[in-house]
């Protein structure tokens, strides 16, 4: 009977963990500001939470297993680089949900995630309100496909926000040019001149257009 109770609680923790981590993945896809494809990480977030839940459920009642887990984790090395802090924050959030559900702290997991989601939406609302009518549309043509990352790097260094709009690449093998369109919020008005100078310095034959968005 005790085993059935424990088994039932474990299954409950797995179900709650999956539902909460699924919500995290959807929030990440909807609110992510990363340049990489957010769906690739979103698919992994529920797996991270579920794995954490299983590990905590197994080792929490055994000191020997807990020490063994510490030793095992000490030799783990992640080969995939995490480029943006936003990705790390969602990974840690998924781990936190896994820890809470693995320890059968269901109320803490649900209330904690609800507060985090509330903060995400509140921060996004305040950020959009602060930057209303400050967006500038940037269109750059005459660059190569290999230059796209350099363009994003220049803009990221001088802008508070960069939003992707469109990308067009010529199918002609002899003329592999790209046209990229972005919406940017410069750190200040003087940064517009800095951006144009850096772009023309890096791509002297490009055609740059800036347009204020009402």
mmCIF file of C-alpha atoms in Angstrom:
data_model
loop_
_atom_site.group_PDB
_atom_site.id
_atom_site.type_symbol
_atom_site.label_atom_id
_atom_site.label_comp_id
_atom_site.label_asym_id
_atom_site.label_seq_id
_atom_site.Cartn_x
_atom_site.Cartn_y
_atom_site.Cartn_z
ATOM 1 C CA UNK A 1 0.000 0.000 0.000
ATOM 2 C CA UNK A 2 2.847 2.353 0.885
ATOM 3 C CA UNK A 3 4.563 1.528 -2.390
ATOM 4 C CA UNK A 4 1.383 2.295 -4.310
ATOM 5 C CA UNK A 5 1.078 5.630 -2.505
ATOM 6 C CA UNK A 6 4.662 6.541 -3.333
ATOM 7 C CA UNK A 7 4.193 5.402 -6.904
ATOM 8 C CA UNK A 8 1.024 7.459 -7.213
ATOM 9 C CA UNK A 9 2.758 10.562 -5.838
ATOM 10 C CA UNK A 10 5.650 10.040 -8.223
ATOM 11 C CA UNK A 11 3.290 9.793 -11.207
ATOM 12 C CA UNK A 12 1.517 12.935 -10.023
ATOM 13 C CA UNK A 13 4.839 14.784 -9.830
ATOM 14 C CA UNK A 14 5.712 13.684 -13.383
ATOM 15 C CA UNK A 15 2.355 14.878 -14.735
ATOM 16 C CA UNK A 16 2.527 18.253 -12.948
ATOM 17 C CA UNK A 17 6.151 18.692 -14.007
ATOM 18 C CA UNK A 18 5.294 18.048 -17.646
ATOM 19 C CA UNK A 19 2.369 20.486 -17.624
ATOM 20 C CA UNK A 20 4.386 23.259 -15.972
ATOM 21 C CA UNK A 21 7.443 22.746 -18.183
ATOM 22 C CA UNK A 22 5.201 22.704 -21.270
ATOM 23 C CA UNK A 23 3.874 26.103 -20.208
ATOM 24 C CA UNK A 24 7.475 27.314 -19.817
ATOM 25 C CA UNK A 25 8.318 26.181 -23.362
ATOM 26 C CA UNK A 26 5.309 28.026 -24.790
ATOM 27 C CA UNK A 27 6.149 31.199 -22.862
ATOM 28 C CA UNK A 28 9.735 30.978 -24.115
ATOM 29 C CA UNK A 29 8.660 30.683 -27.768
ATOM 30 C CA UNK A 30 6.205 33.565 -27.399
ATOM 31 C CA UNK A 31 8.413 35.969 -25.425
ATOM 32 C CA UNK A 32 11.918 35.027 -26.552
ATOM 33 C CA UNK A 33 14.102 37.813 -27.973
ATOM 34 C CA UNK A 34 16.962 35.548 -29.036
ATOM 35 C CA UNK A 35 18.274 35.445 -32.602
ATOM 36 C CA UNK A 36 18.504 31.662 -32.589
ATOM 37 C CA UNK A 37 15.469 29.503 -33.253
ATOM 38 C CA UNK A 38 13.569 29.459 -29.905
ATOM 39 C CA UNK A 39 11.662 26.302 -30.824
ATOM 40 C CA UNK A 40 14.859 24.228 -30.747
ATOM 41 C CA UNK A 41 15.395 25.006 -27.045
ATOM 42 C CA UNK A 42 11.676 24.962 -26.214
ATOM 43 C CA UNK A 43 11.476 21.287 -27.184
ATOM 44 C CA UNK A 44 14.225 20.468 -24.675
ATOM 45 C CA UNK A 45 12.880 22.388 -21.654
ATOM 46 C CA UNK A 46 10.230 19.785 -20.651
ATOM 47 C CA UNK A 47 12.868 17.035 -20.912
ATOM 48 C CA UNK A 48 15.180 18.987 -18.580
ATOM 49 C CA UNK A 49 12.384 19.399 -16.016
ATOM 50 C CA UNK A 50 11.275 15.762 -16.202
ATOM 51 C CA UNK A 51 14.843 14.493 -15.900
ATOM 52 C CA UNK A 52 15.411 16.678 -12.835
ATOM 53 C CA UNK A 53 12.179 15.421 -11.264
ATOM 54 C CA UNK A 54 13.177 11.787 -11.766
ATOM 55 C CA UNK A 55 16.667 12.342 -10.332
ATOM 56 C CA UNK A 56 15.399 14.182 -7.244
ATOM 57 C CA UNK A 57 12.701 11.561 -6.643
ATOM 58 C CA UNK A 58 15.320 8.800 -6.721
ATOM 59 C CA UNK A 59 18.106 10.367 -4.644
ATOM 60 C CA UNK A 60 16.183 12.404 -2.042
ATOM 61 C CA UNK A 61 15.702 9.415 0.253
ATOM 62 C CA UNK A 62 19.267 8.117 0.010
ATOM 63 C CA UNK A 63 22.418 9.903 1.167
ATOM 64 C CA UNK A 64 24.619 7.483 -0.790
ATOM 65 C CA UNK A 65 22.760 8.182 -4.039
ATOM 66 C CA UNK A 66 22.930 11.926 -3.362
ATOM 67 C CA UNK A 67 26.713 11.794 -2.988
ATOM 68 C CA UNK A 68 26.955 9.645 -6.097
ATOM 69 C CA UNK A 69 24.934 12.217 -8.032
ATOM 70 C CA UNK A 70 27.311 15.009 -6.967
ATOM 71 C CA UNK A 71 30.259 12.946 -8.203
ATOM 72 C CA UNK A 72 28.552 12.166 -11.498
ATOM 73 C CA UNK A 73 27.650 15.799 -12.149
ATOM 74 C CA UNK A 74 31.223 16.893 -11.438
ATOM 75 C CA UNK A 75 32.415 15.183 -14.649
ATOM 76 C CA UNK A 76 29.609 16.406 -16.893
ATOM 77 C CA UNK A 77 30.624 18.909 -19.566
ATOM 78 C CA UNK A 78 28.191 20.708 -21.852
ATOM 79 C CA UNK A 79 29.431 20.787 -25.430
ATOM 80 C CA UNK A 80 26.702 23.044 -26.820
ATOM 81 C CA UNK A 81 27.487 26.725 -26.094
ATOM 82 C CA UNK A 82 24.762 28.868 -24.504
ATOM 83 C CA UNK A 83 25.121 32.228 -26.231
ATOM 84 C CA UNK A 84 22.419 34.321 -24.598
ATOM 85 C CA UNK A 85 21.483 34.887 -20.915
ATOM 86 C CA UNK A 86 17.795 34.464 -21.745
ATOM 87 C CA UNK A 87 18.394 30.829 -22.686
ATOM 88 C CA UNK A 88 20.200 30.180 -19.390
ATOM 89 C CA UNK A 89 17.384 31.754 -17.371
ATOM 90 C CA UNK A 90 14.746 29.478 -18.945
ATOM 91 C CA UNK A 91 16.960 26.421 -18.449
ATOM 92 C CA UNK A 92 17.347 27.287 -14.759
ATOM 93 C CA UNK A 93 13.600 27.852 -14.486
ATOM 94 C CA UNK A 94 12.975 24.388 -15.942
ATOM 95 C CA UNK A 95 15.447 22.866 -13.491
ATOM 96 C CA UNK A 96 13.770 24.710 -10.598
ATOM 97 C CA UNK A 97 10.368 23.300 -11.585
ATOM 98 C CA UNK A 98 11.911 19.834 -11.778
ATOM 99 C CA UNK A 99 13.440 20.235 -8.320
ATOM 100 C CA UNK A 100 10.161 21.393 -6.789
ATOM 101 C CA UNK A 101 8.022 18.654 -8.333
ATOM 102 C CA UNK A 102 10.691 16.028 -7.618
ATOM 103 C CA UNK A 103 10.528 17.026 -3.944
ATOM 104 C CA UNK A 104 6.698 16.907 -4.152
ATOM 105 C CA UNK A 105 6.459 20.653 -3.477
ATOM 106 C CA UNK A 106 3.629 21.086 -5.974
ATOM 107 C CA UNK A 107 2.217 24.310 -4.514
ATOM 108 C CA UNK A 108 5.651 25.947 -4.557
ATOM 109 C CA UNK A 109 6.148 24.921 -8.204
ATOM 110 C CA UNK A 110 2.737 26.201 -9.339
ATOM 111 C CA UNK A 111 2.817 29.462 -7.357
ATOM 112 C CA UNK A 112 6.464 30.110 -8.243
ATOM 113 C CA UNK A 113 5.917 29.596 -11.966
ATOM 114 C CA UNK A 114 2.773 31.757 -11.876
ATOM 115 C CA UNK A 115 4.720 34.615 -10.324
ATOM 116 C CA UNK A 116 7.541 34.258 -12.852
ATOM 117 C CA UNK A 117 5.082 34.321 -15.764
ATOM 118 C CA UNK A 118 3.376 37.373 -14.253
ATOM 119 C CA UNK A 119 6.746 39.121 -14.026
ATOM 120 C CA UNK A 120 7.618 38.196 -17.640
ATOM 121 C CA UNK A 121 4.386 39.660 -18.992
ATOM 122 C CA UNK A 122 4.590 42.727 -16.733
ATOM 123 C CA UNK A 123 8.182 43.419 -17.751
ATOM 124 C CA UNK A 124 7.298 42.952 -21.435
ATOM 125 C CA UNK A 125 4.360 45.351 -21.082
ATOM 126 C CA UNK A 126 6.487 48.016 -19.393
ATOM 127 C CA UNK A 127 9.268 47.548 -21.938
ATOM 128 C CA UNK A 128 6.906 47.935 -24.894
ATOM 129 C CA UNK A 129 5.322 50.973 -23.262
ATOM 130 C CA UNK A 130 8.736 52.545 -22.706
ATOM 131 C CA UNK A 131 9.882 51.988 -26.272
ATOM 132 C CA UNK A 132 6.613 52.924 -28.022
ATOM 133 C CA UNK A 133 7.286 54.891 -31.235
ATOM 134 C CA UNK A 134 11.067 54.580 -30.728
ATOM 135 C CA UNK A 135 11.594 51.853 -33.299
ATOM 136 C CA UNK A 136 13.579 52.570 -36.431
ATOM 137 C CA UNK A 137 13.261 50.308 -39.445
ATOM 138 C CA UNK A 138 16.619 49.365 -40.932
ATOM 139 C CA UNK A 139 16.950 47.829 -44.384
ATOM 140 C CA UNK A 140 20.352 46.700 -45.661
ATOM 141 C CA UNK A 141 20.990 45.333 -49.139
ATOM 142 C CA UNK A 142 24.074 44.459 -51.181
ATOM 143 C CA UNK A 143 25.622 42.229 -48.524
ATOM 144 C CA UNK A 144 26.634 38.587 -48.700
ATOM 145 C CA UNK A 145 24.930 35.784 -46.806
ATOM 146 C CA UNK A 146 28.073 35.342 -44.716
ATOM 147 C CA UNK A 147 27.802 38.992 -43.587
ATOM 148 C CA UNK A 148 24.442 38.601 -41.801
ATOM 149 C CA UNK A 149 25.970 37.601 -38.450
ATOM 150 C CA UNK A 150 28.332 40.585 -38.594
ATOM 151 C CA UNK A 151 25.397 42.944 -39.206
ATOM 152 C CA UNK A 152 23.525 41.536 -36.192
ATOM 153 C CA UNK A 153 26.665 41.834 -34.063
ATOM 154 C CA UNK A 154 27.092 45.541 -34.947
ATOM 155 C CA UNK A 155 23.446 46.298 -34.188
ATOM 156 C CA UNK A 156 23.418 44.336 -30.927
ATOM 157 C CA UNK A 157 26.399 46.333 -29.636
ATOM 158 C CA UNK A 158 24.685 49.674 -30.270
ATOM 159 C CA UNK A 159 20.964 49.009 -29.791
ATOM 160 C CA UNK A 160 18.726 48.280 -26.819
ATOM 161 C CA UNK A 161 16.557 46.016 -28.943
ATOM 162 C CA UNK A 162 16.783 44.391 -32.368
ATOM 163 C CA UNK A 163 13.739 42.675 -33.918
ATOM 164 C CA UNK A 164 13.906 40.596 -37.072
ATOM 165 C CA UNK A 165 11.462 41.525 -39.849
ATOM 166 C CA UNK A 166 12.521 39.817 -43.067
ATOM 167 C CA UNK A 167 15.439 38.305 -44.974
ATOM 168 C CA UNK A 168 15.708 37.858 -48.740
ATOM 169 C CA UNK A 169 18.571 35.967 -50.397
ATOM 170 C CA UNK A 170 19.276 35.943 -54.126
ATOM 171 C CA UNK A 171 19.093 32.410 -55.613
ATOM 172 C CA UNK A 172 21.645 33.337 -58.286
ATOM 173 C CA UNK A 173 24.871 31.416 -57.643
ATOM 174 C CA UNK A 174 26.940 34.214 -59.212
ATOM 175 C CA UNK A 175 25.303 36.927 -57.121
ATOM 176 C CA UNK A 176 24.645 35.589 -53.616
ATOM 177 C CA UNK A 177 23.383 38.852 -52.140
ATOM 178 C CA UNK A 178 21.087 39.238 -49.167
ATOM 179 C CA UNK A 179 18.595 41.892 -48.130
ATOM 180 C CA UNK A 180 17.783 42.052 -44.423
ATOM 181 C CA UNK A 181 15.135 44.162 -42.715
ATOM 182 C CA UNK A 182 15.162 44.802 -38.947
ATOM 183 C CA UNK A 183 13.457 47.044 -36.409
ATOM 184 C CA UNK A 184 15.912 48.580 -33.961
ATOM 185 C CA UNK A 185 15.886 50.768 -30.861
ATOM 186 C CA UNK A 186 19.261 52.613 -30.647
ATOM 187 C CA UNK A 187 20.710 53.225 -27.173
ATOM 188 C CA UNK A 188 20.563 56.943 -27.948
ATOM 189 C CA UNK A 189 20.235 59.266 -30.946
ATOM 190 C CA UNK A 190 24.016 59.546 -31.417
ATOM 191 C CA UNK A 191 24.236 55.789 -31.886
ATOM 192 C CA UNK A 192 22.487 56.103 -35.258
ATOM 193 C CA UNK A 193 25.592 57.750 -36.695
ATOM 194 C CA UNK A 194 27.796 55.110 -35.059
ATOM 195 C CA UNK A 195 25.700 52.329 -36.584
ATOM 196 C CA UNK A 196 25.841 53.800 -40.091
ATOM 197 C CA UNK A 197 29.608 54.368 -39.890
ATOM 198 C CA UNK A 198 30.296 50.817 -38.694
ATOM 199 C CA UNK A 199 28.051 49.272 -41.342
ATOM 200 C CA UNK A 200 29.561 51.285 -44.197
ATOM 201 C CA UNK A 201 33.049 50.540 -42.849
ATOM 202 C CA UNK A 202 32.344 46.795 -42.805
ATOM 203 C CA UNK A 203 30.269 46.734 -46.007
ATOM 204 C CA UNK A 204 31.321 49.702 -48.203
ATOM 205 C CA UNK A 205 29.228 48.586 -51.180
ATOM 206 C CA UNK A 206 26.004 48.034 -49.250
ATOM 207 C CA UNK A 207 22.837 50.120 -49.481
ATOM 208 C CA UNK A 208 21.468 51.208 -46.090
ATOM 209 C CA UNK A 209 18.038 52.706 -45.452
ATOM 210 C CA UNK A 210 16.694 53.951 -42.099
ATOM 211 C CA UNK A 211 13.025 54.805 -41.599
ATOM 212 C CA UNK A 212 11.267 56.063 -38.475
ATOM 213 C CA UNK A 213 8.275 53.876 -37.490
ATOM 214 C CA UNK A 214 5.218 55.857 -36.370
#
